[in-house]
Every structure is written in structure tokens, then in C-alpha cells.
Short mmCIF file of N, CA and C in Angstrom, two decimals:
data_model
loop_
_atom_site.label_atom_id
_atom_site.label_comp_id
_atom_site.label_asym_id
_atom_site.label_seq_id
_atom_site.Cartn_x
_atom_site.Cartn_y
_atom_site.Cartn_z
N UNK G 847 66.50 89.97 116.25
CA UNK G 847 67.28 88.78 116.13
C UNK G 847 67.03 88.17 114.75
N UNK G 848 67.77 87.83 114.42
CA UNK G 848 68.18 86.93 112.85
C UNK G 848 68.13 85.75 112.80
N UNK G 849 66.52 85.35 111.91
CA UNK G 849 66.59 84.04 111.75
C UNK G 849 67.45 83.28 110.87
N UNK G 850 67.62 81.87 110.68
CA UNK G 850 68.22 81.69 109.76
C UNK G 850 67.51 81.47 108.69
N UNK G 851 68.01 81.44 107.25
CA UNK G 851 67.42 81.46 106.27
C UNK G 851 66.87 79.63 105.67
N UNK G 852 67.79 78.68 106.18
CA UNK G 852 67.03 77.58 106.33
C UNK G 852 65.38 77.62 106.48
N UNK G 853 65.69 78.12 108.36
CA UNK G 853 64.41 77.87 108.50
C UNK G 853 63.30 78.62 108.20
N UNK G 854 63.77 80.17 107.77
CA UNK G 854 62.74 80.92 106.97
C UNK G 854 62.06 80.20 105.59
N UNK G 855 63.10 79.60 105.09
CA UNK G 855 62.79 78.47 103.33
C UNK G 855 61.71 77.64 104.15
N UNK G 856 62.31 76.91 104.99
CA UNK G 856 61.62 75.39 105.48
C UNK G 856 59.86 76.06 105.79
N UNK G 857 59.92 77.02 106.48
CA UNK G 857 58.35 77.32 107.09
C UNK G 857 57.59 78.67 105.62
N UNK G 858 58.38 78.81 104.66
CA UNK G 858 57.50 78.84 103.80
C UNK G 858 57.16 78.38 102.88
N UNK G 859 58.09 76.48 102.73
CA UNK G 859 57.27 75.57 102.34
C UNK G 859 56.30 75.21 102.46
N UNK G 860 56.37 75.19 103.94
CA UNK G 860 55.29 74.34 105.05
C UNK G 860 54.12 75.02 104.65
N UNK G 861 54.10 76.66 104.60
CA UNK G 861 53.26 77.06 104.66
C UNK G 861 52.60 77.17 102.96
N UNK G 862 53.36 76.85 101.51
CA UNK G 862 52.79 76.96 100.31
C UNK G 862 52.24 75.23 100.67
N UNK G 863 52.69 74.43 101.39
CA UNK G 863 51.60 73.01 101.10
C UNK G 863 50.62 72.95 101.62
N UNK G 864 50.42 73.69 102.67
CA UNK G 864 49.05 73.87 103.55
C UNK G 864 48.27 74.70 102.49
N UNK G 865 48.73 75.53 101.99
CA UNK G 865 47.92 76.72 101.04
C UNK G 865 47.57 75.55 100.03
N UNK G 866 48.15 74.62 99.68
CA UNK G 866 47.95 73.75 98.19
C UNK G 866 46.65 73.26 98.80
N UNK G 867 47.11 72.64 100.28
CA UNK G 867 45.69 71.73 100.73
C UNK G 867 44.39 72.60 100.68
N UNK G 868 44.90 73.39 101.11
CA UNK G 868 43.28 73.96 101.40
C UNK G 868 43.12 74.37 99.96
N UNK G 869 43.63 74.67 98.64
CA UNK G 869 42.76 75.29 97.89
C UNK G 869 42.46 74.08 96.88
N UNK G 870 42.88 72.71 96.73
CA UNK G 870 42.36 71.43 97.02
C UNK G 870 41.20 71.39 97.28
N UNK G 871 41.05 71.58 98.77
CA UNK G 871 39.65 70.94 99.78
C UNK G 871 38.74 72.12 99.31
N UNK G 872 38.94 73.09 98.82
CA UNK G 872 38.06 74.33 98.43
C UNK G 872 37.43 74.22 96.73
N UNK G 873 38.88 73.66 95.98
CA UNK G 873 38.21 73.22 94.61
C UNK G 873 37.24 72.08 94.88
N UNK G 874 37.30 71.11 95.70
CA UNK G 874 36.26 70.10 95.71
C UNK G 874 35.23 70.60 96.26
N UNK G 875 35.16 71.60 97.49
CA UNK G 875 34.04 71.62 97.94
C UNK G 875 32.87 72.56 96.72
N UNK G 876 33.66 73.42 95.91
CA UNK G 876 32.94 74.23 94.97
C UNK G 876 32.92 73.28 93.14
N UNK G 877 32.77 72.47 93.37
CA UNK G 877 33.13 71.43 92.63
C UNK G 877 31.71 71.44 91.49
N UNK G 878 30.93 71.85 91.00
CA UNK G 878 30.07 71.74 90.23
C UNK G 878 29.05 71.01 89.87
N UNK G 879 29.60 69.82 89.96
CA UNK G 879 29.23 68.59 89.83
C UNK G 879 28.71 67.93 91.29
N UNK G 880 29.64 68.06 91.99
CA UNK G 880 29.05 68.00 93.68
C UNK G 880 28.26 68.63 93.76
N UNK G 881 28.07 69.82 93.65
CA UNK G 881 26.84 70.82 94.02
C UNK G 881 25.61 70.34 93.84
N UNK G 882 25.78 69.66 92.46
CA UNK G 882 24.66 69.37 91.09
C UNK G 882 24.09 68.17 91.91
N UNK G 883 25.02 66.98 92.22
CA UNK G 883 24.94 65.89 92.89
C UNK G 883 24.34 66.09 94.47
N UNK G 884 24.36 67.25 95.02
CA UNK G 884 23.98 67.39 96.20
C UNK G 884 22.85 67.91 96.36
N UNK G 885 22.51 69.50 95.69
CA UNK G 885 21.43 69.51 94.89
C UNK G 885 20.05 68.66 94.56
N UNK G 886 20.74 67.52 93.43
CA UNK G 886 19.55 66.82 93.46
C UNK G 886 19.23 65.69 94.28
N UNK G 887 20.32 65.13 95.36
CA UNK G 887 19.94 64.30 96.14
C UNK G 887 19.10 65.08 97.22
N UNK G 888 19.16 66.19 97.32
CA UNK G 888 18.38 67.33 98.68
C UNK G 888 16.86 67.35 98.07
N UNK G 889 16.58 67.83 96.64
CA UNK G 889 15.38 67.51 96.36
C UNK G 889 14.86 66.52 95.94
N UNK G 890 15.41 65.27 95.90
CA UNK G 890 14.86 63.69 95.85
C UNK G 890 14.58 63.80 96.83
N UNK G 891 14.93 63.70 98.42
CA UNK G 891 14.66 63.74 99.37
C UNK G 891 13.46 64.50 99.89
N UNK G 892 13.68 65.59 99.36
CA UNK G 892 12.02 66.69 100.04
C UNK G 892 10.98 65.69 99.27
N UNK G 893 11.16 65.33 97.80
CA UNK G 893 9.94 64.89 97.03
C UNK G 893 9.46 63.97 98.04
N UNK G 894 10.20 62.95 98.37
CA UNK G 894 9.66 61.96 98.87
C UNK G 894 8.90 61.86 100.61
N UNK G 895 9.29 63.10 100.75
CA UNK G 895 8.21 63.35 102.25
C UNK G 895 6.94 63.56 101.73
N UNK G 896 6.24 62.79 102.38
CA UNK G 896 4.49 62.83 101.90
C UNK G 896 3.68 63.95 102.29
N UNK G 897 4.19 64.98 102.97
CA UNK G 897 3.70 66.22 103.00
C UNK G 897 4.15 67.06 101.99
N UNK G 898 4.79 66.89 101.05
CA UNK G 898 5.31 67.32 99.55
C UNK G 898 4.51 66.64 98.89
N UNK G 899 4.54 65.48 98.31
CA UNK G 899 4.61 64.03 97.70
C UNK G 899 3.49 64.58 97.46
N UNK G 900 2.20 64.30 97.69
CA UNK G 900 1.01 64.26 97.50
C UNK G 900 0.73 65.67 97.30
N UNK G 901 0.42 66.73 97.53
CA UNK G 901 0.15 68.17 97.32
C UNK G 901 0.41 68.18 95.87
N UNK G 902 1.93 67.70 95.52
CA UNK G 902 2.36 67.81 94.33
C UNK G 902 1.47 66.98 93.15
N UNK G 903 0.96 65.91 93.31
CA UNK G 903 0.66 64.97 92.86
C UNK G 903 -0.75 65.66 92.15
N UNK G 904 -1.74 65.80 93.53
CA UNK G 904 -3.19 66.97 93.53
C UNK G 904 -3.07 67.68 92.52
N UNK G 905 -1.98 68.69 92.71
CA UNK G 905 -1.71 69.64 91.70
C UNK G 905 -1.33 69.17 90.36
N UNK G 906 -0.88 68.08 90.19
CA UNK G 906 -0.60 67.74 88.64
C UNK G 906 -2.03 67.36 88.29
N UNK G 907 -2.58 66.55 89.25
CA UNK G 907 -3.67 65.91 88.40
C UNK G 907 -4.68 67.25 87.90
N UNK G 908 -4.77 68.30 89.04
CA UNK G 908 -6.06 69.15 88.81
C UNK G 908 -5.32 70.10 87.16
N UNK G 909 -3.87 70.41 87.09
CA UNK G 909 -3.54 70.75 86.00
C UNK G 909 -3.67 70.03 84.65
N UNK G 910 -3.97 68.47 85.09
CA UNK G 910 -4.33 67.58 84.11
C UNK G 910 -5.63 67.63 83.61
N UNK G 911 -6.42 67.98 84.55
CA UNK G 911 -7.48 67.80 84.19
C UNK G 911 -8.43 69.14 84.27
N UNK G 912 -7.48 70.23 83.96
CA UNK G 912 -8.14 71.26 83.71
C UNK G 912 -7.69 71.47 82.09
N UNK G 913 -6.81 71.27 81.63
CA UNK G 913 -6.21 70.89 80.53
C UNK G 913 -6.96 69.84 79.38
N UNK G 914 -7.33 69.19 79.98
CA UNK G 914 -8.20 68.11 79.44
C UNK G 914 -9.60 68.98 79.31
N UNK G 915 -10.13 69.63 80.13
CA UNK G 915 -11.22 70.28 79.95
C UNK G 915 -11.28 71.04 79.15
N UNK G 916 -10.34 72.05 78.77
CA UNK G 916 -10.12 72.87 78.12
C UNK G 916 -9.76 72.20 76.45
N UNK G 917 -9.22 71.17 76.50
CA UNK G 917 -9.00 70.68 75.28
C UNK G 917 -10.95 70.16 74.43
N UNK G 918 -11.52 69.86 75.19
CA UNK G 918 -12.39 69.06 74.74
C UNK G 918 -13.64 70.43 75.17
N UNK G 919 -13.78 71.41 74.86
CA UNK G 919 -14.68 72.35 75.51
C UNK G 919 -14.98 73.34 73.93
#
């Protein structure tokens, strides 16, 4: 059976604006800058759990002050 050609046009509009949306919602989601922005809000977040927080801290100081030893030795 033979559609008509109207509605063949009409539903492969429909279907290039849905394609626009989604590759839209796909450029934003791969967005660079989002990533970057998401990224570093994920590791602001770990820093600030104190089972990170402090380990990290230990470790700077003992690198500080092995450094310091080494400078003055």
C-alpha cells in the first residue's frame, strides 16, 4: 500500500528534529568544559572527606620535611 508523500515529508521532518535534539543533548553532554567543571567539582569533593583530607596533608608535610632535611644535610 502507498503512502502518501505528505506524510512520508511530514515524519521525516519529525524525525531530522528529534535527530537535531538529541545531537544537541549529546554536544552538551560531551561538552569539555562540563566535563572539566564536573571533574573538578568530583575531586573538590573527595579532597574534602577527612579520610583523604588528612593522609594527604601527612604526606605533604613528611615530603616537606624530608626535603628540608635534605636541603640542610
Amino acid at each position: 500500500m502507498a503512502r502518501d508523500p505528505d506524510t512520508i515529508e511530514r515524519e521525516i521532518e519529525q524525525a531530522r528534529a528529534a535527530l537535531a535534539t538529541t545531537l544537541d543533548q549529546l554536544g552538551e553532554k560531551a561538552s569539555p568544559k562540563r566535563l572539566a567543571d564536573s571533574a573538578k567539582t568530583s575531586v573538590l569533593a573527595k579532597l574534602e572527606d577527612p579520610k583523604v583530607k588528612f593522609p594527604l596533608i601527612g604526606v605533604g608535610v613528611l615530603v616537606a620535611a624530608l626535603l628540608v632535611r635534605k636541603l640542610f644535610r
